[in-house]
PDB file of C-alpha atoms in Angstrom:
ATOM      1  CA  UNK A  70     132.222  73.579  35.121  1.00  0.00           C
ATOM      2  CA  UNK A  71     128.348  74.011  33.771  1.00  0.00           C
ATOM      3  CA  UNK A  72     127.153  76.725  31.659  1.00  0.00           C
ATOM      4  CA  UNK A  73     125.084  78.582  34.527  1.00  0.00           C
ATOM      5  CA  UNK A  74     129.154  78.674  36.495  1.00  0.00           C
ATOM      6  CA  UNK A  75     131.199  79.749  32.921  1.00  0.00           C
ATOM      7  CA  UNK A  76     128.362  82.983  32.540  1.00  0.00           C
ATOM      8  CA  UNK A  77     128.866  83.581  36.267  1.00  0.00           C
ATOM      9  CA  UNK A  78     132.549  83.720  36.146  1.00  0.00           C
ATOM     10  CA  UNK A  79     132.600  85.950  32.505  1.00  0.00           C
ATOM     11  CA  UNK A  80     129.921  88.644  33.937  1.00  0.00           C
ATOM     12  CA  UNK A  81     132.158  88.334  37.098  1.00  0.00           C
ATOM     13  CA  UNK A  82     134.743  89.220  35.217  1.00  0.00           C
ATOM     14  CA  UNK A  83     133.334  91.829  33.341  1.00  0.00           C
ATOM     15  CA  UNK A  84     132.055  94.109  36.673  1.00  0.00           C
ATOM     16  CA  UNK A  85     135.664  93.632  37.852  1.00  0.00           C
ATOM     17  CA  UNK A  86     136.801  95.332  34.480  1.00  0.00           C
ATOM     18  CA  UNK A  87     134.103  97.789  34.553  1.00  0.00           C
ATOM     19  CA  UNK A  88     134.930  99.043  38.223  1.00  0.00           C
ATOM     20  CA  UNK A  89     138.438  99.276  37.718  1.00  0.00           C
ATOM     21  CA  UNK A  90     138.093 101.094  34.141  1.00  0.00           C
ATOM     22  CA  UNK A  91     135.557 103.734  35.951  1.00  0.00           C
ATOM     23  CA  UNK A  92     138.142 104.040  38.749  1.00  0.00           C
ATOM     24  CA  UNK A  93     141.068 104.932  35.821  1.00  0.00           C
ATOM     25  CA  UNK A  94     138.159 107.848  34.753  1.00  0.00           C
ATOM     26  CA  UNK A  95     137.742 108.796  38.479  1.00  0.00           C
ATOM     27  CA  UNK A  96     141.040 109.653  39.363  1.00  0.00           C
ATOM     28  CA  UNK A  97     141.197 111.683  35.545  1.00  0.00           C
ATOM     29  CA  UNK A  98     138.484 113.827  37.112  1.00  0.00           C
ATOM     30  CA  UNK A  99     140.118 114.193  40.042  1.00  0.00           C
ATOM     31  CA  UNK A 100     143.813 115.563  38.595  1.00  0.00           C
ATOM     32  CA  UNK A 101     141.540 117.349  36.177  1.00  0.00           C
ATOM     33  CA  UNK A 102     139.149 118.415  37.395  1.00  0.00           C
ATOM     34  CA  UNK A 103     138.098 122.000  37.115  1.00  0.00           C
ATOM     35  CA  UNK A 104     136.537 122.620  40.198  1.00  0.00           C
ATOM     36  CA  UNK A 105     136.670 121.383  44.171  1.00  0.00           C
ATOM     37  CA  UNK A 106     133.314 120.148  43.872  1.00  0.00           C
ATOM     38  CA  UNK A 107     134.138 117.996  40.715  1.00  0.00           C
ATOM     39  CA  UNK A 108     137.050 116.309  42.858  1.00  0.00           C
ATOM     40  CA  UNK A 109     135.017 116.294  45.853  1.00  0.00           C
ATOM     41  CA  UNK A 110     132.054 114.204  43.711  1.00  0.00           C
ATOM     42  CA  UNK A 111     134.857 111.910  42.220  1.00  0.00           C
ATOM     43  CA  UNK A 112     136.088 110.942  45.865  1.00  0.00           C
ATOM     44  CA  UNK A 113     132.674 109.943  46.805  1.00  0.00           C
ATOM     45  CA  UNK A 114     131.920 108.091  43.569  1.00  0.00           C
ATOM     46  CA  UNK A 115     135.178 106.211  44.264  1.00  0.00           C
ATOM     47  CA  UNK A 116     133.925 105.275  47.271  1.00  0.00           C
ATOM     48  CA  UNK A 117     130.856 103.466  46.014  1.00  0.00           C
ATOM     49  CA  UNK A 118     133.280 101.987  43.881  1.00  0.00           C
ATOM     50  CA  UNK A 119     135.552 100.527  46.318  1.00  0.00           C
ATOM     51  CA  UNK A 120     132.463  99.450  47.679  1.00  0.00           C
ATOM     52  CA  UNK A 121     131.599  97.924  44.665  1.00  0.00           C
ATOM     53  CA  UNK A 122     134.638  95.763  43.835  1.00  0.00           C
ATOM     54  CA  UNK A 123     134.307  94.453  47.450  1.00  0.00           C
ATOM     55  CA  UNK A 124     130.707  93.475  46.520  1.00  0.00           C
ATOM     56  CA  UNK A 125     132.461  91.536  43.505  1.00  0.00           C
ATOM     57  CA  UNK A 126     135.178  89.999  45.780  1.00  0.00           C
ATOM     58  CA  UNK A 127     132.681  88.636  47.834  1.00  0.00           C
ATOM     59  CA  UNK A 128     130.990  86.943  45.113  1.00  0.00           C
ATOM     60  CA  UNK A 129     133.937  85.724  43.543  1.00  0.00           C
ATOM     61  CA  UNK A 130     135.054  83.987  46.929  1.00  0.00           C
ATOM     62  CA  UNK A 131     131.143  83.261  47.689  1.00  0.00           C
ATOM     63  CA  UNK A 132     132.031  84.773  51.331  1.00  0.00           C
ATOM     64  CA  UNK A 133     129.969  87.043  52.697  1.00  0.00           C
ATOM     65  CA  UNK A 134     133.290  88.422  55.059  1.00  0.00           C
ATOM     66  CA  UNK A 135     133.052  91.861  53.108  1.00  0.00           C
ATOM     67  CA  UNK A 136     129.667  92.550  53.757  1.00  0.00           C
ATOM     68  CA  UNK A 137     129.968  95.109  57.202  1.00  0.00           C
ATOM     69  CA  UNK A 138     132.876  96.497  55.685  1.00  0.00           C
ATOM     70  CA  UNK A 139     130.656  97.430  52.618  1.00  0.00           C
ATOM     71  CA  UNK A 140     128.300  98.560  54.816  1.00  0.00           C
ATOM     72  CA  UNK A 141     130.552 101.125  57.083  1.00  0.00           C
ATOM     73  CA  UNK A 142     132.074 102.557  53.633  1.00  0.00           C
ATOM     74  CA  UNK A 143     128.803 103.145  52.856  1.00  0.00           C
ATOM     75  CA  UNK A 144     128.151 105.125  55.807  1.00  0.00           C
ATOM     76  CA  UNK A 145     131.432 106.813  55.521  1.00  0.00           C
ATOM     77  CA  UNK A 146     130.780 107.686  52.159  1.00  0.00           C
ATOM     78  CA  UNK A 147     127.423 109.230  53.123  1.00  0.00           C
ATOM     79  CA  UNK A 148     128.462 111.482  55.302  1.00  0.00           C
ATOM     80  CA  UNK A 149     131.426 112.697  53.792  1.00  0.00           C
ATOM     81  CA  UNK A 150     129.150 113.882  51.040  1.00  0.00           C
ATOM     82  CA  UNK A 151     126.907 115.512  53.137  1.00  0.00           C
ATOM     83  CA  UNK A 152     129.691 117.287  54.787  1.00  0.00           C
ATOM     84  CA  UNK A 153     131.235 118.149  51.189  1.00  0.00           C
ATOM     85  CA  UNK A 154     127.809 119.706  50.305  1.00  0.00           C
ATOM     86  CA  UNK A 155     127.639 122.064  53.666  1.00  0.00           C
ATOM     87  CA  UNK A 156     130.816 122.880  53.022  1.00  0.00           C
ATOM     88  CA  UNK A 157     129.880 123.752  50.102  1.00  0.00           C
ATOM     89  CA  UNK A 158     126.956 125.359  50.667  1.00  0.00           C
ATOM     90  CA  UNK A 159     128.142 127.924  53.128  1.00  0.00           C
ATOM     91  CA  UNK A 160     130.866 128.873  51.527  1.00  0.00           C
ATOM     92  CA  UNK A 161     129.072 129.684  48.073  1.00  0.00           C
ATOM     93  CA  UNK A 162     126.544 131.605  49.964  1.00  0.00           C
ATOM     94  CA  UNK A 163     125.364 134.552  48.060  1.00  0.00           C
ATOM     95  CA  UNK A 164     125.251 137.940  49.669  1.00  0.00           C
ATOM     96  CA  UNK A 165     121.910 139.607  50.669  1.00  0.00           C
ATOM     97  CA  UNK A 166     121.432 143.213  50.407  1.00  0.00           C
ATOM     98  CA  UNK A 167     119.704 144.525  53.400  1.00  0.00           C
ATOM     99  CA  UNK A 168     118.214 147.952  52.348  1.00  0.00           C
ATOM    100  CA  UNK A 169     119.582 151.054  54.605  1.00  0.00           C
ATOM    101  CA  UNK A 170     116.480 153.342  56.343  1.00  0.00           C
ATOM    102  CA  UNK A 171     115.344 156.786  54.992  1.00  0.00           C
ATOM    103  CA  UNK A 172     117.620 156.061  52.110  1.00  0.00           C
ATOM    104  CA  UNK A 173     115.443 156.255  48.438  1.00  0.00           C
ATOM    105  CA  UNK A 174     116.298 154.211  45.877  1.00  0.00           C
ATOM    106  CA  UNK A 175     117.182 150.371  45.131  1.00  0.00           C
ATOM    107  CA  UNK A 176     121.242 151.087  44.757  1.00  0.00           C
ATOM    108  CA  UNK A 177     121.488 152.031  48.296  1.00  0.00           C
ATOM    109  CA  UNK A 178     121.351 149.411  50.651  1.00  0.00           C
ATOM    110  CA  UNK A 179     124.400 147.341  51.950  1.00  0.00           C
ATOM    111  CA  UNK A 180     125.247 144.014  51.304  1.00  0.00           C
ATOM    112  CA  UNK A 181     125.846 141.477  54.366  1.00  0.00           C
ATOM    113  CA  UNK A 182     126.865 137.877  54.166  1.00  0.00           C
ATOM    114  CA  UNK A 183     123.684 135.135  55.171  1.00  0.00           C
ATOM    115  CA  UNK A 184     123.462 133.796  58.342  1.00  0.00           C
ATOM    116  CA  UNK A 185     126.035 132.160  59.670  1.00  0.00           C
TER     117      UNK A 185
END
C-alpha cells in the first residue's frame, strides 16, 4: 500500500468517526431537546448525515452504487424541512389587532389570528 492509499484510508477513517460521533450528539438533542423545533432541526441534520456516511461508504468501496440514493435523501430531507418550517410558521403566527370603528383609543381593538 503507498503513502497517497495509507492517508486515504486514515482521513477515511476519520469522517467515518466524525459522522458517527455527530450522530451520538444528534440524537442528545433530540431526547433533550427543549423545543419541537430543536428536534425537528436535529432530524434533518441527521439526514445530511446519513447522507454523509453513504458518501463515505461509497468511497471506501470506490462504487458509485450510493450515489441516487444520496441524492433522493437529499430531496427528502429538503422538503421535510421546508414542511417543518410552515409548520412552524403558521402555528407561531402572532395575532394582529384589527382596530374596532368609532371606538377612541389604542386598547380597543380586537385581536384576530393572520390569515389562514
Amino acid at each position: 500500500m503507498s503513502v497517497l492509499e495509507q492517508i486515504d484510508r486514515i482521513l477515511l477513517t476519520a469522517a467515518v468517526v466524525l459522522v458517527l460521533a455527530a450522530g451520538l450528539l444528534l440524537l442528545v438533542r433530540i431526547w433533550r431537546g427543549p423545543s419541537m423545533l430543536d428536534r425537528a432541526i436535529s432530524l434533518d441534520v441527521i439526514a445530511a448525515l446519513i447522507i454523509a456516511g453513504l458518501g463515505a461508504k461509497s468511497a471506501v468501496a470506490l462504487d458509485s452504487f450510493y450515489f441516487p440514493i444520496m441524492l433522493v435523501l437529499a430531496f427528502l430531507g429538503f422538503t421535510g424541512s421546508v414542511g417543518i418550517a410552515r409548520f412552524i410558521a403558521v402555528r407561531d403566527r402572532p395575532a394582529v389587532t384589527v382596530p374596532t370603528r368609532g371606538a377612541p383609543g389604542p386598547d380597543t381593538g380586537e385581536t384576530k389570528e393572520g390569515p389562514q
